[in-house]
PDB file of C-alpha atoms in Angstrom:
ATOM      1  CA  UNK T   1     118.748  82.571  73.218  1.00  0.00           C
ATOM      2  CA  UNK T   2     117.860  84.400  76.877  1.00  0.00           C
ATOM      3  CA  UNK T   3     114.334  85.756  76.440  1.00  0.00           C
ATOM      4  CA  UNK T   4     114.501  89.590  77.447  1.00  0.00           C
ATOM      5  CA  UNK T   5     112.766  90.554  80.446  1.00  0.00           C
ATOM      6  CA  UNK T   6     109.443  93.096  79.681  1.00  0.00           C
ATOM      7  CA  UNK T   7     110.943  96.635  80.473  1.00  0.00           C
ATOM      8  CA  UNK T   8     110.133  97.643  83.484  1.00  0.00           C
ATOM      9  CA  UNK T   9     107.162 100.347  83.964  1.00  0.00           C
ATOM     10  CA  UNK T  10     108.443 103.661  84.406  1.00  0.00           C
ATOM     11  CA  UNK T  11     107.112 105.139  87.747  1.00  0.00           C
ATOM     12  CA  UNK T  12     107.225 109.383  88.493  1.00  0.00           C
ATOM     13  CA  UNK T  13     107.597 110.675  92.059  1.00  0.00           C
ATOM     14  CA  UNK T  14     106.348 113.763  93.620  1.00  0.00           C
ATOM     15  CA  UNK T  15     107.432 114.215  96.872  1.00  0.00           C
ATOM     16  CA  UNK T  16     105.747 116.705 100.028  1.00  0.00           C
ATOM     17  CA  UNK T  17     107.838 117.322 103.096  1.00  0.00           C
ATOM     18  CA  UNK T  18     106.120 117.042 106.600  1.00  0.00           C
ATOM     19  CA  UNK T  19     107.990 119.384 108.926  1.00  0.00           C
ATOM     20  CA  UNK T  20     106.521 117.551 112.229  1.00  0.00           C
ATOM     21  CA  UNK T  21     107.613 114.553 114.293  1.00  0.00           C
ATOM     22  CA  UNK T  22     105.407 111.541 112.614  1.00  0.00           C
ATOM     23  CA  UNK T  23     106.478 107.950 112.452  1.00  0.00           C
ATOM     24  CA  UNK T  24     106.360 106.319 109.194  1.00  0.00           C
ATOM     25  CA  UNK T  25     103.235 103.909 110.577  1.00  0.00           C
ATOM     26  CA  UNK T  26     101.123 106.802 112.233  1.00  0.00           C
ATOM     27  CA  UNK T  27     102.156 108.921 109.051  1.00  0.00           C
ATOM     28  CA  UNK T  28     100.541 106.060 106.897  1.00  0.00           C
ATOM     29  CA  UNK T  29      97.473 105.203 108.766  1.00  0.00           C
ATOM     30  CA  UNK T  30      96.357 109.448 109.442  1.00  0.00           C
ATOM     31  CA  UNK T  31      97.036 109.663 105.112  1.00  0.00           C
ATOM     32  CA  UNK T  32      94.613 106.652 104.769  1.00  0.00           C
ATOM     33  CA  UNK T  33      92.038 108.225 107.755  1.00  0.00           C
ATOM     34  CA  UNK T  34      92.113 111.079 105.245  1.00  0.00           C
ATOM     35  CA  UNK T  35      91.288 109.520 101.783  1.00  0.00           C
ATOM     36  CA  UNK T  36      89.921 107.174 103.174  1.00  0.00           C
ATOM     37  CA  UNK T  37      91.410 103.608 102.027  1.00  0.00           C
ATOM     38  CA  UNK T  38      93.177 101.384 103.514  1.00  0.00           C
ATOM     39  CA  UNK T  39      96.672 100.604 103.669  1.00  0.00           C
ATOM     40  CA  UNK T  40      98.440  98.250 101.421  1.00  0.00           C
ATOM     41  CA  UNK T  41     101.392  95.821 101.444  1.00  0.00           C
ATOM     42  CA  UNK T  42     101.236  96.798 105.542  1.00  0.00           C
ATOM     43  CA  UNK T  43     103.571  93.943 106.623  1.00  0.00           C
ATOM     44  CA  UNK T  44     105.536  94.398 103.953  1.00  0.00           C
ATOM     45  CA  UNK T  45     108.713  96.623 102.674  1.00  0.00           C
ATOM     46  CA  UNK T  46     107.135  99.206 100.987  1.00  0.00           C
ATOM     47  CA  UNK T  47     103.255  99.860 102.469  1.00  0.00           C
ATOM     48  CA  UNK T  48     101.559 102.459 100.473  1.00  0.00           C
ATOM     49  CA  UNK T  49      98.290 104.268 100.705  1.00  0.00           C
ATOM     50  CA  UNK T  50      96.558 104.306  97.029  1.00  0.00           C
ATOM     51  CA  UNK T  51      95.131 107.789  95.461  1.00  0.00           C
ATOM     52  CA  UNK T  52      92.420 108.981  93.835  1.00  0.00           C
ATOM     53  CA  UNK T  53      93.488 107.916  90.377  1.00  0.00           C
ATOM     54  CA  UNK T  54      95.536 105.687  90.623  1.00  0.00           C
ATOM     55  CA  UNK T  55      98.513 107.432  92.093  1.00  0.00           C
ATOM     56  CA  UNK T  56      99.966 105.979  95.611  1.00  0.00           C
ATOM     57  CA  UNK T  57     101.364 107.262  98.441  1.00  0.00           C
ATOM     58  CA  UNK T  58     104.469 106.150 100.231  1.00  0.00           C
ATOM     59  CA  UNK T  59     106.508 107.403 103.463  1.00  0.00           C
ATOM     60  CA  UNK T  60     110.081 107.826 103.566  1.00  0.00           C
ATOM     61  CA  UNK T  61     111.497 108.142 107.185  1.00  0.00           C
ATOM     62  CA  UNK T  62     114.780 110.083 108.386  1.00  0.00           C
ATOM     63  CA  UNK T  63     117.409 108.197 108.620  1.00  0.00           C
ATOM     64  CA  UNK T  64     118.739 107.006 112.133  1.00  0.00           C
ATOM     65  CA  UNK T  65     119.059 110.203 114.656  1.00  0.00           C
ATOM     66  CA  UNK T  66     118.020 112.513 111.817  1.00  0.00           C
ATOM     67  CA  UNK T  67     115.138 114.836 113.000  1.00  0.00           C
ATOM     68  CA  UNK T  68     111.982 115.679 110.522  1.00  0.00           C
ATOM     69  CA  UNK T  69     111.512 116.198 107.719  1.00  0.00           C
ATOM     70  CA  UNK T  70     109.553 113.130 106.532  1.00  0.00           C
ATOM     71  CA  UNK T  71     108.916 112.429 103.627  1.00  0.00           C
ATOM     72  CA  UNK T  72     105.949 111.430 101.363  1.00  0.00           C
ATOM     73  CA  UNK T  73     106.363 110.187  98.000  1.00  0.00           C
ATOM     74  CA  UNK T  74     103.395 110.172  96.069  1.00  0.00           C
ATOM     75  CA  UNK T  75     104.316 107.589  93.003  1.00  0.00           C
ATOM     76  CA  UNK T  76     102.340 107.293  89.141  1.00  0.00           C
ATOM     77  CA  UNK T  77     102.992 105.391  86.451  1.00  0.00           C
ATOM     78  CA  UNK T  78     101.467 107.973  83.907  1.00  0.00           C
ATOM     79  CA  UNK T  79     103.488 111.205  84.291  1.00  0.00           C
ATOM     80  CA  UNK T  80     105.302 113.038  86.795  1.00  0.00           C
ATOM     81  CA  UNK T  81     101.889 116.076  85.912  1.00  0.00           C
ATOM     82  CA  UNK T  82     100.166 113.464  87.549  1.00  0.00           C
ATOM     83  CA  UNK T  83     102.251 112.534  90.331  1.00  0.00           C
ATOM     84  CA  UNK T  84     102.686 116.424  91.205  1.00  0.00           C
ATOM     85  CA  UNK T  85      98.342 116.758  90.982  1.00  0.00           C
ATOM     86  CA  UNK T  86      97.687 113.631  92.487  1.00  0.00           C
ATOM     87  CA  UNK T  87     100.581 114.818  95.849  1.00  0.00           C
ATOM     88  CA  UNK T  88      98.521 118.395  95.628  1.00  0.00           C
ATOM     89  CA  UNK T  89      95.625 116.830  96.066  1.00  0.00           C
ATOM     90  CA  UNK T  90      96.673 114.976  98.935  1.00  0.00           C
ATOM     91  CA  UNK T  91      98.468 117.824 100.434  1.00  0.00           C
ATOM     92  CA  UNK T  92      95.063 119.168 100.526  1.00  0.00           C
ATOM     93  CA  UNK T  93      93.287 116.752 102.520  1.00  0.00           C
ATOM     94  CA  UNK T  94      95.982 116.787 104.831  1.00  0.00           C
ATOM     95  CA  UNK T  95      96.105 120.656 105.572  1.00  0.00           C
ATOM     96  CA  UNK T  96      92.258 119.856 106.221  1.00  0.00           C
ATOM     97  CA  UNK T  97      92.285 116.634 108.326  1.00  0.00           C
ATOM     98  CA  UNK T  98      96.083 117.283 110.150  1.00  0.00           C
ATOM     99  CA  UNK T  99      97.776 120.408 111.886  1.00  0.00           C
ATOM    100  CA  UNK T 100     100.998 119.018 110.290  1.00  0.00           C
ATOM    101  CA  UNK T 101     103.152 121.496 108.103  1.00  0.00           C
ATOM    102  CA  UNK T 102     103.460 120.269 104.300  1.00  0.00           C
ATOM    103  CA  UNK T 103     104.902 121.066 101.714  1.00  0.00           C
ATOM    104  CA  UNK T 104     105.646 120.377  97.952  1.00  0.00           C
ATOM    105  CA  UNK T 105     109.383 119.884  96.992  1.00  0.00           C
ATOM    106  CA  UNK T 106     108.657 119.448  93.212  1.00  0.00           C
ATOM    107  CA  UNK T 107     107.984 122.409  90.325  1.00  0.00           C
ATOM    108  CA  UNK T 108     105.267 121.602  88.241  1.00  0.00           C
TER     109      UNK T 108
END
């Protein structure tokens, strides 16, 4: 008998769109100036900046030749309410600590 692998954790996303010209490194080290923590996993595939909370915060680039918007998806394994408050919290810092434009593209 094949033992059944443990179901994988269910993760929500809440995304915010930056309208400027950011790369995905200088995108991820201003959003860890501005909650100030460090980067994670930062030589590896998928570096993320953790939340308040437990939430995390993760940059998807344009594709090749594609102009802005980039995007930043704000992951959590308890609910996508939570995922959507922790990536309006963030958007909040930014507006503080960056002149970049965001904006949520989720309905809470």
């Amino acid at each position: 008998m094949t033992p059944v692998p443990p179901a994988a954790v269910p993760e929500y996303c809440a995304t915010l769109v930056v309208r400027d010209a950011v790369t995905k490194l200088d995108a991820l080290a201003v959003i860890a100036l501005a909650v100030d923590r460090p980067v994670s996993d930062a030589r590896g595939v998928h570096p993320y900046v953790e939340l308040e909370g437990g939430a995390r915060a993760e940059i998807e680039i344009p594709k090749f030749g594609e102009p802005p918007p980039l995007a930043i998806d704000v992951y959590s394994t308890l609910s996508h309410d939570h995922a959507a408050m922790s990536a309006l919290a963030l958007l909040g810092v930014l507006e503080t600590a960056t002149a970049w434009t965001v904006k949520p593209d989720f309905v809470l």
